Coordinates of C-alpha atoms in Angstrom, one line a residue:
X14 CA 94.1 90.9 89.8
X15 CA 92.4 91.6 93.0
X16 CA 94.2 94.9 93.3
X17 CA 93.2 95.9 89.8
X18 CA 89.5 95.1 90.6
X19 CA 89.6 97.2 93.8
X20 CA 91.4 100.0 91.9
X21 CA 88.7 99.9 89.2
X22 CA 85.9 100.1 91.8
X23 CA 87.6 103.1 93.4
X24 CA 88.0 104.9 90.1
X25 CA 84.4 104.1 89.2
X26 CA 83.2 105.5 92.6
X27 CA 85.3 108.7 92.1
X28 CA 84.0 109.1 88.5
X29 CA 80.4 108.7 89.7
X30 CA 81.0 111.3 92.5
X31 CA 82.5 113.8 90.0
X32 CA 79.6 113.3 87.5
X33 CA 77.0 113.7 90.2

């Protein structure tokens, strides 16, 4: 569960970086 949350945060951060 915790790993999934961290993975989600990382993916979100990467997605935001790509969009910006």
